[in-house]
CSV table of C-alpha atoms and ligand atoms in Angstrom, one decimal:
chain,number,residue,atom,x,y,z
A,19,MET,CA,85.4,23.1,155.1
A,20,SER,CA,84.0,23.1,158.6
A,21,GLY,CA,80.3,23.1,159.1
A,22,VAL,CA,78.6,24.8,162.0
A,23,ASN,CA,78.2,21.6,164.0
A,24,GLU,CA,81.9,20.8,163.7
A,25,ILE,CA,82.9,24.4,164.6
A,26,ARG,CA,80.7,24.3,167.7
A,27,SER,CA,82.3,21.0,168.9
A,28,THR,CA,85.8,22.3,168.2
A,29,PHE,CA,85.2,25.3,170.4
A,30,LEU,CA,83.7,23.3,173.3
A,31,ASP,CA,86.3,20.5,173.1
A,32,PHE,CA,89.1,23.1,173.1
A,33,PHE,CA,87.9,24.6,176.4
A,34,LYS,CA,87.1,21.2,177.8
A,35,LYS,CA,90.7,20.2,177.2
A,36,ASN,CA,91.6,23.3,179.1
A,37,GLY,CA,89.7,22.4,182.2
A,38,HIS,CA,86.3,23.9,181.5
A,39,GLU,CA,83.0,22.2,182.3
A,40,VAL,CA,80.8,21.9,179.2
A,41,VAL,CA,77.4,23.3,180.1
A,42,ALA,CA,74.3,22.9,177.9
A,43,SER,CA,72.6,25.9,176.5
A,44,SER,CA,70.0,27.5,178.8
A,45,PRO,CA,66.5,28.3,177.4
A,46,LEU,CA,65.8,31.5,175.5
A,47,VAL,CA,63.5,32.6,178.3
A,48,PRO,CA,65.8,33.4,181.2
A,49,HIS,CA,64.9,31.6,184.4
A,50,ASN,CA,66.9,33.8,186.7
A,51,ASP,CA,66.0,37.2,185.4
A,52,PRO,CA,62.4,38.4,185.0
A,53,THR,CA,63.6,41.8,183.8
A,54,LEU,CA,65.2,40.4,180.7
A,55,MET,CA,63.1,39.6,177.6
A,56,PHE,CA,65.3,36.9,176.1
A,57,THR,CA,68.7,35.4,176.8
A,58,ASN,CA,70.8,37.7,174.7
A,59,ALA,CA,74.4,36.6,175.7
A,60,GLY,CA,76.2,33.6,176.9
A,61,MET,CA,76.8,35.0,180.3
A,62,VAL,CA,73.0,35.5,181.1
A,63,PRO,CA,72.6,32.0,182.7
A,64,PHE,CA,75.7,32.7,184.9
A,65,LYS,CA,74.7,36.2,186.1
A,66,ASN,CA,74.2,35.0,189.7
A,67,VAL,CA,77.5,33.1,189.7
A,68,PHE,CA,79.4,36.2,188.7
A,69,THR,CA,77.7,38.2,191.5
A,70,GLY,CA,78.4,35.5,194.0
A,71,LEU,CA,74.7,34.8,194.7
A,72,GLU,CA,75.0,31.3,193.4
A,73,THR,CA,77.9,28.8,193.4
A,74,ARG,CA,78.6,26.0,191.0
A,75,PRO,CA,80.8,22.9,191.4
A,76,TYR,CA,83.2,24.3,188.8
A,77,SER,CA,85.0,27.6,188.4
A,78,ARG,CA,85.4,27.5,184.6
A,79,ALA,CA,82.7,26.7,182.1
A,80,THR,CA,82.1,26.7,178.3
A,81,THR,CA,78.8,26.9,176.4
A,82,ALA,CA,77.2,27.4,173.1
A,83,GLN,CA,74.2,29.5,174.1
A,84,LYS,CA,71.1,30.2,172.1
A,85,CYS,CA,70.5,33.9,171.9
A,86,VAL,CA,67.8,36.2,170.6
A,87,ARG,CA,68.4,39.9,170.0
A,88,ALA,CA,65.1,41.3,168.9
A,89,GLY,CA,64.1,43.7,171.6
A,90,GLY,CA,65.3,45.7,174.5
A,91,LYS,CA,68.9,46.7,174.9
A,92,HIS,CA,70.3,44.6,172.1
A,93,ASN,CA,67.9,44.8,169.2
A,94,ASP,CA,69.3,43.6,165.9
A,95,LEU,CA,65.9,43.1,164.2
A,96,ASP,CA,66.3,46.0,161.9
A,97,ASN,CA,69.7,44.8,160.8
A,98,VAL,CA,68.6,41.4,159.7
A,99,GLY,CA,68.5,40.9,155.9
A,100,TYR,CA,70.6,44.0,155.4
A,101,THR,CA,74.0,43.5,157.2
A,102,ALA,CA,76.3,40.5,156.6
A,103,ARG,CA,76.7,39.8,160.3
A,104,HIS,CA,73.4,40.1,162.2
A,105,HIS,CA,70.7,37.6,163.1
A,106,THR,CA,67.8,37.7,165.5
A,107,PHE,CA,68.7,34.2,166.6
A,108,PHE,CA,72.3,33.1,166.8
A,109,GLU,CA,74.6,31.0,168.9
A,110,MET,CA,77.1,32.6,171.2
A,111,MET,CA,80.0,30.4,172.1
A,112,GLY,CA,81.8,31.4,175.2
A,113,ASN,CA,84.3,30.5,178.0
A,114,PHE,CA,83.8,31.7,181.5
A,115,SER,CA,86.0,32.0,184.5
A,116,PHE,CA,84.3,32.5,187.9
A,117,GLY,CA,87.1,34.1,189.9
A,118,ASP,CA,89.5,31.6,188.4
A,119,TYR,CA,91.9,32.7,185.6
A,120,PHE,CA,92.0,36.2,184.3
A,121,LYS,CA,93.2,38.4,181.4
A,122,GLU,CA,96.4,36.6,180.5
A,123,GLU,CA,95.0,33.2,180.3
A,124,ALA,CA,91.8,34.4,178.6
A,125,ILE,CA,93.8,36.1,175.9
A,126,THR,CA,96.1,33.1,175.5
A,127,HIS,CA,93.2,30.7,175.1
A,128,ALA,CA,91.5,33.0,172.6
A,129,TRP,CA,94.6,33.4,170.5
A,130,ASN,CA,95.4,29.7,170.6
A,131,LEU,CA,91.9,28.7,169.5
A,132,ILE,CA,91.6,31.1,166.6
A,133,THR,CA,95.1,30.7,165.2
A,134,LYS,CA,96.0,27.1,166.1
A,135,GLU,CA,92.7,25.2,166.2
A,136,PHE,CA,90.8,27.3,163.6
A,137,GLY,CA,94.0,28.2,161.8
A,138,LEU,CA,93.1,31.9,161.1
A,139,PRO,CA,96.0,33.9,159.6
A,140,LYS,CA,97.4,36.4,162.0
A,141,ASP,CA,97.7,39.2,159.5
A,142,ARG,CA,93.9,39.2,159.0
A,143,LEU,CA,93.2,39.7,162.8
A,144,LEU,CA,93.1,42.8,164.9
A,145,THR,CA,91.9,43.6,168.3
A,146,THR,CA,90.5,46.5,170.3
A,147,VAL,CA,91.1,47.3,174.0
A,148,TYR,CA,89.5,49.9,176.3
A,149,HIS,CA,91.7,53.0,176.1
A,150,GLU,CA,92.8,52.8,179.7
A,151,ASP,CA,93.5,49.1,179.7
A,152,ASP,CA,97.3,49.1,179.2
A,153,GLU,CA,97.5,45.6,180.6
A,154,ALA,CA,95.4,44.1,177.8
A,155,PHE,CA,97.3,46.1,175.3
A,156,GLU,CA,100.6,44.7,176.5
A,157,LEU,CA,99.2,41.2,176.7
A,158,TRP,CA,98.1,41.3,173.1
A,159,LYS,CA,101.5,42.4,172.1
A,160,LYS,CA,103.2,39.7,174.1
A,161,ILE,CA,100.9,36.8,173.5
A,162,ALA,CA,99.8,37.4,169.9
A,163,GLY,CA,102.7,39.4,168.7
A,164,LEU,CA,100.3,41.8,167.1
A,165,PRO,CA,101.8,45.1,165.9
A,166,GLU,CA,100.7,48.2,167.9
A,167,ASP,CA,98.7,49.6,165.1
A,168,ARG,CA,96.5,46.5,165.1
A,169,ILE,CA,95.7,46.8,168.8
A,170,ILE,CA,93.2,49.7,168.8
A,171,ARG,CA,92.4,51.7,171.8
A,172,ILE,CA,88.7,52.5,172.0
A,173,LYS,CA,87.2,55.1,174.4
A,174,THR,CA,83.5,54.3,174.0
A,175,SER,CA,81.3,52.0,176.0
A,176,ASP,CA,81.6,49.4,173.3
A,177,ASN,CA,84.8,48.4,175.1
A,178,PHE,CA,83.5,48.8,178.7
A,179,TRP,CA,81.0,46.2,179.9
A,180,SER,CA,78.7,46.4,182.9
A,181,MET,CA,75.9,44.2,184.2
A,182,GLY,CA,73.8,47.1,185.2
A,183,ASP,CA,74.1,50.4,187.1
A,184,THR,CA,75.8,48.5,189.9
A,185,GLY,CA,77.5,45.1,190.0
A,186,PRO,CA,80.5,43.6,188.2
A,187,CYS,CA,81.9,45.5,185.2
A,188,GLY,CA,85.2,45.9,183.4
A,189,PRO,CA,87.0,46.6,180.1
A,190,CYS,CA,86.6,44.4,177.1
A,191,SER,CA,88.6,43.5,174.1
A,192,GLU,CA,87.0,42.7,170.7
A,193,ILE,CA,88.7,40.5,168.1
A,194,PHE,CA,88.0,41.5,164.4
A,195,PHE,CA,88.6,39.6,161.2
A,196,ASP,CA,89.6,41.6,158.1
A,197,HIS,CA,87.6,40.3,155.2
A,198,GLY,CA,89.7,42.2,152.7
A,199,ASP,CA,89.8,45.6,150.9
A,200,HIS,CA,87.3,44.6,148.3
A,201,ILE,CA,84.6,45.2,151.0
A,202,TRP,CA,83.7,48.6,152.2
A,203,GLY,CA,84.4,49.5,155.8
A,204,GLY,CA,87.2,50.7,158.1
A,205,PRO,CA,88.7,49.3,161.3
A,206,PRO,CA,87.0,49.9,164.6
A,207,GLY,CA,87.3,53.4,165.8
A,208,SER,CA,87.6,54.8,162.3
A,209,PRO,CA,84.9,56.9,160.6
A,210,GLU,CA,84.1,54.0,158.2
A,211,GLU,CA,83.7,51.3,160.9
A,212,ASP,CA,80.0,50.8,160.1
A,213,GLY,CA,81.0,49.0,157.0
A,214,ASP,CA,81.4,45.2,156.9
A,215,ARG,CA,85.0,44.8,156.0
A,216,PHE,CA,86.2,44.3,159.6
A,217,ILE,CA,83.8,42.0,161.4
A,218,GLU,CA,83.8,41.4,165.1
A,219,ILE,CA,84.0,37.7,165.8
A,220,TRP,CA,84.8,37.5,169.5
A,221,ASN,CA,84.4,39.7,172.6
A,222,LEU,CA,86.4,39.1,175.8
A,223,VAL,CA,85.1,40.8,178.9
A,224,PHE,CA,87.5,41.3,181.8
A,225,MET,CA,85.3,41.7,184.9
A,226,GLN,CA,87.7,43.3,187.3
A,227,TYR,CA,85.6,45.9,189.1
A,228,GLU,CA,82.5,46.1,191.1
A,229,GLN,CA,80.4,49.3,190.7
A,230,ILE,CA,79.1,50.0,194.2
A,231,SER,CA,77.3,53.3,193.4
A,232,ALA,CA,77.3,55.9,190.6
A,233,ASP,CA,80.6,57.3,191.8
A,234,ARG,CA,82.2,54.4,193.6
A,235,ARG,CA,84.0,51.5,191.9
A,236,GLU,CA,86.2,48.9,193.6
A,237,ASN,CA,88.5,46.2,192.5
A,238,LEU,CA,87.0,42.7,192.6
A,239,PRO,CA,89.0,40.5,194.8
A,240,ARG,CA,88.7,37.7,192.3
A,241,PRO,CA,88.2,39.0,188.8
A,242,SER,CA,86.3,36.9,186.3
A,243,ILE,CA,86.1,36.3,182.5
A,244,ASP,CA,83.1,36.3,180.2
A,245,THR,CA,83.6,35.8,176.5
A,246,GLY,CA,81.2,35.6,173.5
A,247,MET,CA,82.0,34.4,169.9
A,248,GLY,CA,79.3,34.3,167.3
A,249,LEU,CA,79.2,30.8,165.8
A,250,GLU,CA,77.7,32.0,162.5
A,251,ARG,CA,80.3,34.8,162.1
A,252,VAL,CA,83.3,32.5,162.7
A,253,ALA,CA,81.7,29.9,160.4
A,254,ALA,CA,81.7,32.5,157.7
A,255,VAL,CA,85.4,33.2,158.2
A,256,LEU,CA,86.3,29.5,158.3
A,257,GLN,CA,84.2,28.7,155.2
A,258,GLY,CA,85.9,31.5,153.2
A,259,LYS,CA,82.7,33.6,153.1
A,260,HIS,CA,82.2,37.2,154.0
A,261,ASP,CA,78.6,37.0,154.7
A,262,ASN,CA,76.9,34.9,157.5
A,263,TYR,CA,74.1,34.1,155.2
A,264,ASP,CA,76.5,32.3,152.9
A,265,ILE,CA,77.5,29.6,155.4
A,266,ASP,CA,76.4,26.0,155.1
A,267,LEU,CA,73.4,26.2,157.4
A,268,PHE,CA,72.0,29.4,155.9
A,269,ARG,CA,72.6,28.3,152.3
A,270,ARG,CA,70.4,25.2,152.9
A,271,LEU,CA,67.6,27.3,154.4
A,272,ILE,CA,67.8,29.9,151.6
A,273,ASP,CA,68.0,27.3,148.9
A,274,ALA,CA,64.9,25.7,150.3
A,275,SER,CA,63.1,29.1,150.4
A,276,VAL,CA,64.2,29.7,146.8
A,277,GLU,CA,62.8,26.3,145.7
A,278,LEU,CA,59.6,26.8,147.6
A,279,THR,CA,58.8,30.2,146.2
A,280,GLY,CA,60.4,29.8,142.8
A,281,VAL,CA,62.1,33.2,143.2
A,282,LYS,CA,65.9,33.6,143.0
A,283,ALA,CA,67.8,35.1,145.9
A,284,GLU,CA,69.0,38.1,143.9
A,285,GLY,CA,68.4,41.8,143.7
A,286,ASP,CA,65.7,43.1,146.0
A,287,GLN,CA,64.6,39.5,146.7
A,288,ARG,CA,67.8,38.6,148.4
A,289,ALA,CA,66.9,40.4,151.6
A,290,SER,CA,63.5,38.7,151.7
A,291,HIS,CA,65.1,35.2,151.6
A,292,ARG,CA,67.6,36.2,154.3
A,293,VAL,CA,64.8,37.6,156.5
A,294,ILE,CA,62.7,34.4,156.1
A,295,ALA,CA,65.7,32.1,156.9
A,296,ASP,CA,66.6,34.1,160.0
A,297,HIS,CA,63.1,34.7,161.3
A,298,LEU,CA,62.3,31.0,160.9
A,299,ARG,CA,65.2,30.2,163.2
A,300,SER,CA,64.2,32.6,165.9
A,301,SER,CA,60.5,31.7,165.7
A,302,ALA,CA,61.2,28.0,165.9
A,303,PHE,CA,63.6,28.3,168.8
A,304,LEU,CA,61.3,30.6,170.7
A,305,ILE,CA,58.3,28.3,170.3
A,306,ALA,CA,60.4,25.3,171.3
A,307,ASP,CA,61.2,27.2,174.5
A,308,GLY,CA,57.6,27.9,175.3
A,309,VAL,CA,56.9,31.3,173.8
A,310,LEU,CA,53.7,31.5,171.8
A,311,PRO,CA,52.5,34.5,169.6
A,312,SER,CA,50.4,36.9,171.6
A,313,ASN,CA,49.7,40.6,171.9
A,314,GLU,CA,52.0,41.4,174.7
A,315,GLY,CA,55.5,40.9,176.1
A,316,ARG,CA,57.6,38.1,174.7
A,317,GLY,CA,54.7,36.7,172.7
A,318,TYR,CA,54.4,40.0,170.9
A,319,VAL,CA,58.1,40.0,170.0
A,320,LEU,CA,57.6,36.5,168.5
A,321,ARG,CA,54.5,37.7,166.6
A,322,ARG,CA,56.4,40.7,165.2
A,323,ILE,CA,59.2,38.4,164.0
A,324,MET,CA,56.7,35.9,162.4
A,325,ARG,CA,54.6,38.6,160.7
A,326,ARG,CA,57.7,40.4,159.4
A,327,ALA,CA,58.8,37.1,157.8
A,328,MET,CA,55.4,36.7,156.3
A,329,ARG,CA,55.4,40.0,154.6
A,330,HIS,CA,58.7,39.0,153.0
A,331,ALA,CA,57.2,35.7,151.9
A,332,GLU,CA,54.3,37.8,150.4
A,333,LEU,CA,56.9,39.9,148.5
A,334,LEU,CA,58.2,36.7,147.0
A,335,GLY,CA,54.8,36.0,145.7
A,336,ALA,CA,53.6,33.4,148.3
A,337,ARG,CA,49.9,33.5,148.6
A,338,GLU,CA,49.5,30.7,151.1
A,339,PRO,CA,51.5,29.7,154.2
A,340,VAL,CA,55.0,28.7,153.3
A,341,ILE,CA,57.3,29.4,156.2
A,342,TYR,CA,56.2,26.3,158.1
A,343,LYS,CA,57.2,24.2,155.1
A,344,LEU,CA,60.9,25.2,155.7
A,345,LEU,CA,60.9,23.9,159.2
A,346,PRO,CA,62.0,20.3,158.3
A,347,VAL,CA,65.2,21.8,156.8
A,348,LEU,CA,65.9,23.6,160.0
A,349,VAL,CA,65.2,20.6,162.1
A,350,SER,CA,67.5,18.4,160.0
A,351,GLU,CA,70.3,21.0,160.3
A,352,MET,CA,70.0,21.8,163.9
A,353,GLY,CA,67.9,19.2,165.6
A,354,ARG,CA,70.8,17.0,166.7
A,355,ALA,CA,72.5,19.8,168.5
A,356,TYR,CA,69.1,21.1,169.9
A,357,PRO,CA,66.8,18.1,170.5
A,358,GLU,CA,64.1,20.5,171.8
A,359,LEU,CA,63.5,21.4,168.1
A,360,GLN,CA,62.7,17.8,167.3
A,361,ARG,CA,60.5,17.4,170.3
A,362,ALA,CA,58.5,20.6,169.5
A,363,GLU,CA,58.5,20.2,165.7
A,364,ALA,CA,54.7,19.6,165.5
A,365,LEU,CA,53.9,22.5,167.8
A,366,ILE,CA,56.2,24.8,165.9
A,367,SER,CA,54.8,23.8,162.6
A,368,GLU,CA,51.2,24.2,163.7
A,369,THR,CA,51.9,27.6,165.3
A,370,LEU,CA,53.6,28.9,162.2
A,371,LYS,CA,50.9,27.7,160.0
A,372,LEU,CA,48.1,29.1,162.1
A,373,GLU,CA,49.7,32.5,162.5
A,374,GLU,CA,50.4,32.6,158.7
A,375,SER,CA,46.8,31.7,157.9
A,376,ARG,CA,45.4,34.2,160.3
A,377,PHE,CA,47.6,37.1,159.3
A,378,ARG,CA,47.1,36.4,155.6
A,379,LYS,CA,43.5,37.6,155.9
A,380,THR,CA,44.6,41.2,156.8
A,381,LEU,CA,48.1,41.3,155.3
A,382,ASP,CA,46.9,41.9,151.7
A,383,ARG,CA,44.4,44.5,152.6
A,384,GLY,CA,46.9,46.2,154.9
A,385,LEU,CA,49.5,46.3,152.2
A,386,SER,CA,47.1,47.8,149.7
A,387,LEU,CA,46.3,50.5,152.2
A,388,LEU,CA,50.0,51.1,152.8
A,389,ASP,CA,50.6,51.3,149.0
A,390,GLU,CA,47.9,53.8,148.6
A,391,ALA,CA,48.9,56.0,151.6
A,392,SER,CA,52.5,56.0,150.6
A,393,ARG,CA,52.1,56.3,146.8
A,394,ASP,CA,53.0,60.0,146.7
A,395,LEU,CA,55.8,59.8,149.2
A,396,SER,CA,59.4,59.8,148.2
A,397,LYS,CA,62.8,59.3,149.8
A,398,GLY,CA,63.1,61.3,153.1
A,399,ASP,CA,59.4,61.7,153.6
A,400,SER,CA,57.4,60.2,156.5
A,401,LEU,CA,54.3,58.2,156.5
A,402,ASP,CA,51.7,59.8,158.8
A,403,GLY,CA,51.2,58.3,162.2
A,404,GLU,CA,47.4,57.8,161.7
A,405,THR,CA,48.0,55.4,158.9
A,406,ALA,CA,50.7,53.5,160.7
A,407,PHE,CA,48.3,53.2,163.7
A,408,LYS,CA,45.4,52.1,161.5
A,409,LEU,CA,47.7,49.4,160.1
A,410,TYR,CA,48.6,48.3,163.6
A,411,ASP,CA,45.2,48.5,165.1
A,412,THR,CA,43.0,47.2,162.2
A,413,TYR,CA,45.3,45.1,160.1
A,414,GLY,CA,47.7,43.7,162.8
A,415,PHE,CA,50.8,45.3,161.3
A,416,PRO,CA,53.4,45.7,164.0
A,417,LEU,CA,55.1,49.1,163.7
A,418,ASP,CA,58.4,47.6,162.7
A,419,LEU,CA,56.7,45.7,159.8
A,420,THR,CA,55.5,49.0,158.4
A,421,GLN,CA,58.9,50.6,158.9
A,422,ASP,CA,60.5,47.6,157.2
A,423,ALA,CA,58.1,47.8,154.3
A,424,LEU,CA,59.0,51.4,153.6
A,425,ARG,CA,62.7,51.0,154.3
A,426,THR,CA,63.9,50.3,150.7
A,427,ARG,CA,62.2,53.5,149.5
A,428,GLY,CA,63.9,55.6,152.3
A,429,ILE,CA,60.6,56.5,153.8
A,430,HIS,CA,60.2,56.8,157.6
A,431,VAL,CA,57.2,56.5,159.9
A,432,ASP,CA,56.1,59.5,162.0
A,433,ILE,CA,56.5,57.7,165.3
A,434,GLY,CA,55.2,60.7,167.4
A,435,GLY,CA,52.1,60.7,165.3
A,436,PHE,CA,51.7,56.9,165.8
A,437,GLN,CA,52.0,57.3,169.6
A,438,ASP,CA,49.5,60.2,169.6
A,439,ALA,CA,47.0,58.1,167.7
A,440,MET,CA,47.4,55.3,170.2
A,441,GLN,CA,47.0,57.7,173.1
A,442,ARG,CA,43.9,59.2,171.5
A,443,GLN,CA,42.4,55.8,171.1
A,444,ARG,CA,43.0,54.9,174.7
A,445,ALA,CA,41.5,58.2,175.9
A,446,GLU,CA,38.4,57.5,173.8
A,447,ALA,CA,38.1,54.0,175.1
A,448,ARG,CA,38.3,55.5,178.6
A,449,ALA,CA,35.6,58.1,177.8
A,450,HIS,CA,33.3,55.4,176.4
A,451,TRP,CA,33.7,53.1,179.3
A,452,ALA,CA,30.3,53.1,181.0
A,453,GLY,CA,31.8,51.3,183.9
A,454,SER,CA,30.5,49.6,187.0
A,455,GLY,CA,30.1,52.8,189.0
A,456,ASP,CA,33.0,51.8,191.1
A,457,LYS,CA,35.5,54.5,190.3
A,458,ALA,CA,38.3,53.0,192.3
A,459,THR,CA,38.2,49.7,190.4
A,460,GLU,CA,37.9,51.4,187.1
A,461,THR,CA,40.9,53.6,187.7
A,462,ILE,CA,42.9,50.6,188.6
A,463,TRP,CA,41.7,48.7,185.6
A,464,PHE,CA,42.6,51.5,183.2
A,465,GLU,CA,46.0,52.1,184.8
A,466,LEU,CA,46.8,48.5,184.7
A,467,GLY,CA,45.7,48.2,181.1
A,468,GLU,CA,47.8,51.2,180.1
A,469,LYS,CA,50.7,49.9,182.0
A,470,LEU,CA,50.6,46.5,180.3
A,471,GLU,CA,50.1,48.0,176.9
A,472,ALA,CA,52.9,50.5,177.5
A,473,THR,CA,55.0,47.5,178.4
A,474,GLU,CA,54.2,45.9,175.1
A,475,PHE,CA,54.9,49.1,173.2
A,476,LEU,CA,58.0,50.2,175.0
A,477,GLY,CA,59.1,46.6,174.9
A,478,TYR,CA,60.3,47.0,171.4
A,479,GLU,CA,60.8,50.7,171.0
A,480,THR,CA,63.1,51.6,173.9
A,481,GLU,CA,65.7,50.1,176.0
A,482,LYS,CA,63.5,50.4,179.1
A,483,ALA,CA,62.0,47.0,178.3
A,484,GLU,CA,65.0,45.4,179.9
A,485,GLY,CA,63.8,46.8,183.2
A,486,VAL,CA,60.2,45.8,182.8
A,487,ALA,CA,59.0,42.7,184.5
A,488,LEU,CA,57.1,40.5,182.0
B,501,ATP,P1,78.3,44.0,166.7
B,501,ATP,O1,79.1,45.2,167.2
B,501,ATP,O2,78.8,43.4,165.5
B,501,ATP,O3,76.8,44.3,166.7
B,501,ATP,P2,78.3,43.2,169.5
B,501,ATP,O4,79.4,43.9,170.0
B,501,ATP,O5,76.9,43.8,169.7
B,501,ATP,O6,78.5,42.9,167.9
B,501,ATP,P3,78.6,41.3,171.6
B,501,ATP,O7,77.5,41.8,172.5
B,501,ATP,O8,80.0,41.6,171.9
B,501,ATP,O9,78.3,41.7,170.1
B,501,ATP,O10,78.4,39.7,171.4
B,501,ATP,C1,79.5,38.8,171.4
B,501,ATP,C2,79.6,38.2,170.0
B,501,ATP,O11,78.3,37.6,169.6
B,501,ATP,C3,80.0,39.1,168.9
B,501,ATP,O12,81.4,39.3,168.9
B,501,ATP,C4,79.5,38.4,167.7
B,501,ATP,O13,80.4,37.5,167.2
B,501,ATP,C5,78.2,37.7,168.1
B,501,ATP,N1,77.0,38.5,167.8
B,501,ATP,C6,76.5,39.6,168.5
B,501,ATP,N2,75.4,40.0,167.9
B,501,ATP,C7,75.1,39.1,166.9
B,501,ATP,C8,74.0,39.0,166.0
B,501,ATP,N3,72.9,39.8,166.0
B,501,ATP,N4,74.0,38.0,165.1
B,501,ATP,C9,75.1,37.1,165.1
B,501,ATP,N5,76.1,37.2,165.9
B,501,ATP,C10,76.1,38.2,166.8
B,502,MG,MG1,75.6,44.6,168.3
B,503,MG,MG1,80.7,45.4,168.9
B,504,MG,MG1,81.1,43.1,171.2
């Protein structure tokens, strides 16, 4: 059985052998992109290399990049605990060609790695291509010898990647593993594709165009390659597991959580242990990269993640801070690969403990209020926005925590009502503001305040956050 550390080295060594520079993971807070909340893909640190703004002493690279998808364009927060394949923090392994090799070599490398190095059986693999990309279709047939019905043409944007409204873009090809017909789900492009039988393990992006304007796209003179493979997903496959949360690393975290709380990871409690293990990882890595819990921007995303985990610990009966007690297990599993975890261990531990102790004061009372307000609701109903806002404003419940708390009962939150309540409170604050008499300054102050708060709020509700400077 290959553990995650071994799989990571196998990946990096394979590309090193094939002429790639092994580059260390960049931090989760992107240096080169103030519009992006967190590094959410392996290519993020190389954005300027792909656009030509920056040059490097190498034209092919490979990385295992720390990623967080808990806000903005890629938000997997709601999936965590409930799907077999999503985390808020995960490692994306990738190989990159900056105007060096292109489609044929990328597909050859990918196929050799998964079938020869990793030894995956060909009959469990299938791929998708963008519907117009005949070249990729033919290459999969030629290089992998896949039958035509296992090279699926997809029309949607899932198989067309772009950096933004302008800039490099191109078709992509996703590689899926079939976990077997005992698991519900259909192949990509089928009506049942939301199931978890066919799991995407690797995405190959063929950057071959440059989008100049909305209606003008040109061929790039030297096309590039960007790929991303989820370490935890491929580890599940290699360890004969269907579920990412059953791999070595997660088993150890979940076992420790079971031991600490004395509650088995079964039935309704299973999701709680998974959420705790996942959120511990994202919180620890974010703190190690300098993010601290706060009420806006990145710090608020961290706070939401931590508080969500705390509610799940509460569900498991924990009445005092517990999450920080799991940290040593994480550090022993991942500290060698990521020494920043070891260096920041004391800070992470204190931050977790402090946030847990503070939130504990309002968590119980908030949960009682929520119980009471939702007692008469049933599946399909909505919790009124006023209550959700009161939980947010008075008890420090991030909106997604309230949504998550009602999820298993099939109850939604009236988001419009929540936003109205927030607006009303702002208007009242404005009306009560006696002010300095200097109207111009006050207007600026309020506008700024609203803008910042809007940033925080939109930051996790819409995709616009990607465009907001933090
Ligand atoms: P999915 O469709 O399953 O949500 P994706 O298409 O959003 O995945 P990509 O953006 O293509 O994922 O990222 C490249 C790879 O990173 C994926 O093929 C997958 O292996 C991995 N990956 C993406 N999101 C997650 C996540 N939330 N947790 C773990 N691994 C992930
Ligand atoms: Mg996704
Ligand atoms: Mg996908
Ligand atoms: Mg993908």
